[in-house]
mmCIF file of C-alpha atoms in Angstrom:
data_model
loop_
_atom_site.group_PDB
_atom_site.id
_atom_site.type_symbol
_atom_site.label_atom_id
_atom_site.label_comp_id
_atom_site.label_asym_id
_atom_site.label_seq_id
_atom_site.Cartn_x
_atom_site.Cartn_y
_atom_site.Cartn_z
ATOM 1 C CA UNK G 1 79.228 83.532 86.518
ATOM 2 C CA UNK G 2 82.841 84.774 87.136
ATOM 3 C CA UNK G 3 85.464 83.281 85.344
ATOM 4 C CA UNK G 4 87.748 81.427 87.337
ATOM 5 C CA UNK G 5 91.243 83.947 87.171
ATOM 6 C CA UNK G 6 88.494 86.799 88.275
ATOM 7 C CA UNK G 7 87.488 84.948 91.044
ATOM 8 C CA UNK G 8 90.299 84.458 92.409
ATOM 9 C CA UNK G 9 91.778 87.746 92.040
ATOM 10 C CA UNK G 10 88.990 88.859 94.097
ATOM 11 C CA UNK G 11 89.161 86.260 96.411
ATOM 12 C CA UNK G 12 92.807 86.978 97.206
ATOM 13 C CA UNK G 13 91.320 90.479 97.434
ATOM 14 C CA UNK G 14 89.704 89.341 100.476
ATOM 15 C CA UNK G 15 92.256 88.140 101.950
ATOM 16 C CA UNK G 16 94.230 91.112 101.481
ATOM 17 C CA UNK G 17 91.901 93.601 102.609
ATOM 18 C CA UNK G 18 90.996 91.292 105.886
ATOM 19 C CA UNK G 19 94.775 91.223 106.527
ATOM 20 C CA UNK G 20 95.201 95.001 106.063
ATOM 21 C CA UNK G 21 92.176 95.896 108.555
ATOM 22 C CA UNK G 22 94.171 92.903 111.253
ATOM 23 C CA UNK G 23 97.366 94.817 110.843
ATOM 24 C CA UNK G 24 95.899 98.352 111.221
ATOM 25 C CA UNK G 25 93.414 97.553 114.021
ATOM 26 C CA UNK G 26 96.335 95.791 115.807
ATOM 27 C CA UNK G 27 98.442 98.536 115.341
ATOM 28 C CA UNK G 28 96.462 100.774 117.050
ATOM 29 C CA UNK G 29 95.427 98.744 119.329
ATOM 30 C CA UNK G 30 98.904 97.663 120.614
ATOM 31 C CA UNK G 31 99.949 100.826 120.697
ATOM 32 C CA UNK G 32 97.338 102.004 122.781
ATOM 33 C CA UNK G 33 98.227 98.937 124.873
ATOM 34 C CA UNK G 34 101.800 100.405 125.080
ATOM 35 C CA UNK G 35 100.347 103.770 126.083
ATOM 36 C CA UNK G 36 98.353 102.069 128.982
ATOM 37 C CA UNK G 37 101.150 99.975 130.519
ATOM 38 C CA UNK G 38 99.050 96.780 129.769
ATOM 39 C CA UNK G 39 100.872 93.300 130.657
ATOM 40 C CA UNK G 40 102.815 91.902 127.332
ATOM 41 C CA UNK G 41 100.214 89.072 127.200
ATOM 42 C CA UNK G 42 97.851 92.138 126.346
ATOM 43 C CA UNK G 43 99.519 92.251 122.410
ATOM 44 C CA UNK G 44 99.027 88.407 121.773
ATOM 45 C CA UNK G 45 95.020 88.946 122.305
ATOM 46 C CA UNK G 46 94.768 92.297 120.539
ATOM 47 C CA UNK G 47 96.977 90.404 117.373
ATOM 48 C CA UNK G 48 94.828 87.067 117.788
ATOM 49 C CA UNK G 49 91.396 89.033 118.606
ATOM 50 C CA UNK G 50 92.339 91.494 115.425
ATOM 51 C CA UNK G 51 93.003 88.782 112.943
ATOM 52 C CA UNK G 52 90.019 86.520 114.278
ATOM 53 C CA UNK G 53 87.551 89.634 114.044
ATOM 54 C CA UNK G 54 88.469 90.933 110.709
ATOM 55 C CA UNK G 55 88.373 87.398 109.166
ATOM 56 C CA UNK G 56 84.881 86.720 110.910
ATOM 57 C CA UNK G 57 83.475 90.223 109.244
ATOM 58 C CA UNK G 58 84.801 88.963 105.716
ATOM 59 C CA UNK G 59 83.131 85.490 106.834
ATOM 60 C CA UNK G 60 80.967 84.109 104.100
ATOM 61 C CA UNK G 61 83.180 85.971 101.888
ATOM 62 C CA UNK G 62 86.211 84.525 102.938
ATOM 63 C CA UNK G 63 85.118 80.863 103.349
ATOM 64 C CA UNK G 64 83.975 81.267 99.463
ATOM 65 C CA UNK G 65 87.259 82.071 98.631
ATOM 66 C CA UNK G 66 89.648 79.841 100.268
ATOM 67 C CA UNK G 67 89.354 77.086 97.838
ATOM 68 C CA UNK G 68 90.484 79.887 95.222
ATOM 69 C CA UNK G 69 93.180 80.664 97.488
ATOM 70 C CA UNK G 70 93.991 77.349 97.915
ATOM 71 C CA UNK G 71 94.318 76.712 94.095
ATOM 72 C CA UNK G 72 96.534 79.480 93.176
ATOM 73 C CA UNK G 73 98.917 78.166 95.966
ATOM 74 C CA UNK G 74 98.872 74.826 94.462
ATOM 75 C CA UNK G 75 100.257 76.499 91.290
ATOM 76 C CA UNK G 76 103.809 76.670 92.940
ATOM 77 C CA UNK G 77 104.309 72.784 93.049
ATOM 78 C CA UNK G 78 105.165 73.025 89.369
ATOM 79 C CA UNK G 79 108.186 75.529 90.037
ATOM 80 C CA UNK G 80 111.564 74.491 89.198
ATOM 81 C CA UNK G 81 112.885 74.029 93.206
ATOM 82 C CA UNK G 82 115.502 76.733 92.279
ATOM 83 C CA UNK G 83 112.470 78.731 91.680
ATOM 84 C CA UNK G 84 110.856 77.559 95.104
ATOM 85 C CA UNK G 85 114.233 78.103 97.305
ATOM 86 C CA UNK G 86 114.377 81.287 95.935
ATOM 87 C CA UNK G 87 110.526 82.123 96.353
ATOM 88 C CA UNK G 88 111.230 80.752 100.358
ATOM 89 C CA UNK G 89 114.277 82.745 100.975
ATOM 90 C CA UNK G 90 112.416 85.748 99.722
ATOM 91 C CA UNK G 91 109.746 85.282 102.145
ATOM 92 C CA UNK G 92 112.106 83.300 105.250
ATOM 93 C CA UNK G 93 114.823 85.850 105.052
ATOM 94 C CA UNK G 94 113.988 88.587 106.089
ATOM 95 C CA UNK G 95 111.569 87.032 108.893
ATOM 96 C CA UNK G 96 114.272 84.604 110.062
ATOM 97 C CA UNK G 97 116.549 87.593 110.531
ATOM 98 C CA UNK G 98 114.508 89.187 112.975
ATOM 99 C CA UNK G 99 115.952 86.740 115.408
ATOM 100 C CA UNK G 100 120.022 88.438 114.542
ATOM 101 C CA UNK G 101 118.487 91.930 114.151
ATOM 102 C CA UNK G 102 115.488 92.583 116.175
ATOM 103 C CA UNK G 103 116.041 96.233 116.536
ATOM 104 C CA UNK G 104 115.811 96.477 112.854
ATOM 105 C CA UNK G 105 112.366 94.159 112.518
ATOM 106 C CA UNK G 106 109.753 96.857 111.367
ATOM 107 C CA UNK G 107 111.801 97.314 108.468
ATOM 108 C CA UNK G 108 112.651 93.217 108.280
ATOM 109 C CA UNK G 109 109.026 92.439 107.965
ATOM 110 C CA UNK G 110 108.952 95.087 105.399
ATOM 111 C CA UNK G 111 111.357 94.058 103.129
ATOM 112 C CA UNK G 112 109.958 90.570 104.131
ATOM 113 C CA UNK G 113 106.445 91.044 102.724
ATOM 114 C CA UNK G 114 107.954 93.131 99.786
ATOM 115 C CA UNK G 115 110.374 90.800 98.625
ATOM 116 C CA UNK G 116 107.914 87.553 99.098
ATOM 117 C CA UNK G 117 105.159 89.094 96.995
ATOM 118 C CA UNK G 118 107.150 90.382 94.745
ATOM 119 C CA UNK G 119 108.982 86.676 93.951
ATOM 120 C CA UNK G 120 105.871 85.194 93.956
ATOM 121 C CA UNK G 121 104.360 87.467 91.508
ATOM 122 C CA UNK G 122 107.349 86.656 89.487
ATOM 123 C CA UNK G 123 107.163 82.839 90.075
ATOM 124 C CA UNK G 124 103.799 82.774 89.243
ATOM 125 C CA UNK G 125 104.092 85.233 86.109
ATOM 126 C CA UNK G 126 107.009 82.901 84.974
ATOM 127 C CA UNK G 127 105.984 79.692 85.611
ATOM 128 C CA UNK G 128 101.894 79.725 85.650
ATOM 129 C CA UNK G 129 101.265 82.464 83.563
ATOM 130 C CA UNK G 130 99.766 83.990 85.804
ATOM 131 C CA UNK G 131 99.444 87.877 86.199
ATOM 132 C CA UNK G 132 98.838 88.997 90.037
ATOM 133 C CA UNK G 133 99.493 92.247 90.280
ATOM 134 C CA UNK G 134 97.605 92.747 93.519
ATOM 135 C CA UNK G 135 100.713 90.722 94.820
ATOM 136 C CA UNK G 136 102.961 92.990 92.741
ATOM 137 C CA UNK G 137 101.499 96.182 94.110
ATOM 138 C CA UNK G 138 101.531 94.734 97.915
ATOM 139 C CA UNK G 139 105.315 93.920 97.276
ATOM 140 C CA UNK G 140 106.225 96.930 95.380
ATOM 141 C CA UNK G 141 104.246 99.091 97.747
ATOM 142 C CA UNK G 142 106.009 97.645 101.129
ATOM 143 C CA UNK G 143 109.381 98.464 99.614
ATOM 144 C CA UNK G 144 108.742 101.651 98.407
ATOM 145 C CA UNK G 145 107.284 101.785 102.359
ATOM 146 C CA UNK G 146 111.153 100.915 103.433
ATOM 147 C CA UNK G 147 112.604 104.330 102.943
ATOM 148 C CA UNK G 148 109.804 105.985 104.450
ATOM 149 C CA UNK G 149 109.764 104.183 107.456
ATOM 150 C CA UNK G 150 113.906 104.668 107.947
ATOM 151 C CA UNK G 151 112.753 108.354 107.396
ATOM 152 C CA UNK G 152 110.113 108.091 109.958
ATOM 153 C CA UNK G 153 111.773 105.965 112.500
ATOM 154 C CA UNK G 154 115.273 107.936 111.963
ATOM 155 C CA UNK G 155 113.969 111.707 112.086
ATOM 156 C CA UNK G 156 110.246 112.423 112.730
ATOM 157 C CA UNK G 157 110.072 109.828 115.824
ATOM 158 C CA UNK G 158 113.369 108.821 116.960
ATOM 159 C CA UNK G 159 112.427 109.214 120.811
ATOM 160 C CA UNK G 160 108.901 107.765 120.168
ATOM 161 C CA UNK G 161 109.826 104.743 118.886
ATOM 162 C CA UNK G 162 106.733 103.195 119.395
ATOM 163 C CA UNK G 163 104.911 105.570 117.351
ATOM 164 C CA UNK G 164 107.759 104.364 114.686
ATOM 165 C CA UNK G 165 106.662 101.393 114.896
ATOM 166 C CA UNK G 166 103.297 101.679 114.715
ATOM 167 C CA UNK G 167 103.509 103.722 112.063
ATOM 168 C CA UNK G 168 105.724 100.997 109.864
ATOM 169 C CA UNK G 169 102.487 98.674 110.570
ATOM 170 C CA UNK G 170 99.895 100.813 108.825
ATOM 171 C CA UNK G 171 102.356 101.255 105.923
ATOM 172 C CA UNK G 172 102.133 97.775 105.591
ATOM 173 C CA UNK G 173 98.499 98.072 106.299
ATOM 174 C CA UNK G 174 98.133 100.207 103.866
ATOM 175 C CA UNK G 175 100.453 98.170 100.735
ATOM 176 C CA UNK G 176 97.367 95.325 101.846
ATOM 177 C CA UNK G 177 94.949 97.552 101.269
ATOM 178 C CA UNK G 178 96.339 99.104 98.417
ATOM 179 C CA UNK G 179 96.677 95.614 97.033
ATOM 180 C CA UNK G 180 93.525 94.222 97.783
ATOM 181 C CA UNK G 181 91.166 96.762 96.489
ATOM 182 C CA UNK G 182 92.735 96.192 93.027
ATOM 183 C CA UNK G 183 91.808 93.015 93.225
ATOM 184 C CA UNK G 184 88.366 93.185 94.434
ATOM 185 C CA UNK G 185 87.695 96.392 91.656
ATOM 186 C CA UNK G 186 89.802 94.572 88.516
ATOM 187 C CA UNK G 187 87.433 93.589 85.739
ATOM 188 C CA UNK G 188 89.914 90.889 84.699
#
């Protein structure tokens, strides 16, 4: 039997990996929408249909590993609520300023999911003792992401801006994946 830290890691592993294939077969998907002309109610079933699908192919797996998921969550009720604001604003932020900015959201969400994992690796490090560096490398991984998708959206595609913004997806795609296949390889 697994012992319970491994477990989780590779349950949040999972999780991870189901989220990455969402965001990259939405990607493409939406953008192929874009391509077609399809009617904007076209993007909330490709998001919807590629989240439910990639969560029903991890589906024994992923039921398995909620209550995992569920218990490293509950770790953050013992955090100082200095430590919690902070952990929110980290994650809130940059989402909740989509809504003043939204012609600078594909790098929002970035900094968004960088920034959030990257607190609550610390949070949890600090304050659990608990070492999740799949969370670490998705954080570090979608800032790093940040200048290349400036460079991307600024340069290579700046009259094909959905192609930017596709692209920004399947970076963070790709910090998910990155992230997730740690945690499903680590041996601890």
């Amino acid at each position: 039997m697994e012992n319970s830290a491994l477990y989780t890691r590779r349950a949040f592993g999972v999780l991870f990996v189901a989220v990455s294939i969402a965001v990259g077969a939405g990607s493409v998907l939406s953008e192929i929408a874009y391509l077609n002309n399809l009617p904007v109610y076209y993007y909330a079933v490709i998001w919807i249909g590629s989240f439910g699908a990639a969560f029903a192919a991890a589906g024994p797996r992923f039921r398995k590993a909620v209550p995992a998921i569920r218990g490293r969550m509950k770790n953050s009720i013992k955090w100082s609520p200095a430590a919690k604001a902070l952990n929110g604003i980290s994650w809130a932020g940059p989402f909740a300023s989509i809504a003043a900015f939204p012609f600078l959201y594909q790098y929002l969400i970035l900094l968004g999911i960088g920034l959030g994992n990257l607190s609550t690796y610390a949070m949890m490090k600090k304050y659990s003792g608990l070492d999740n560096r799949e969370q670490l490398i998705v954080g570090a991984i979608s800032l790093a992401a940040l200048p290349v998708a400036v460079v991307i959206d600024s340069s290579l595609f700046v009259t094909h801006q959905d192609i930017a913004v596709m692209l920004s997806r399947i970076l963070i795609a790709i910090s998910y994946a990155a992230g997730g296949a740690f945690a499903l390889v680590a041996r601890k």
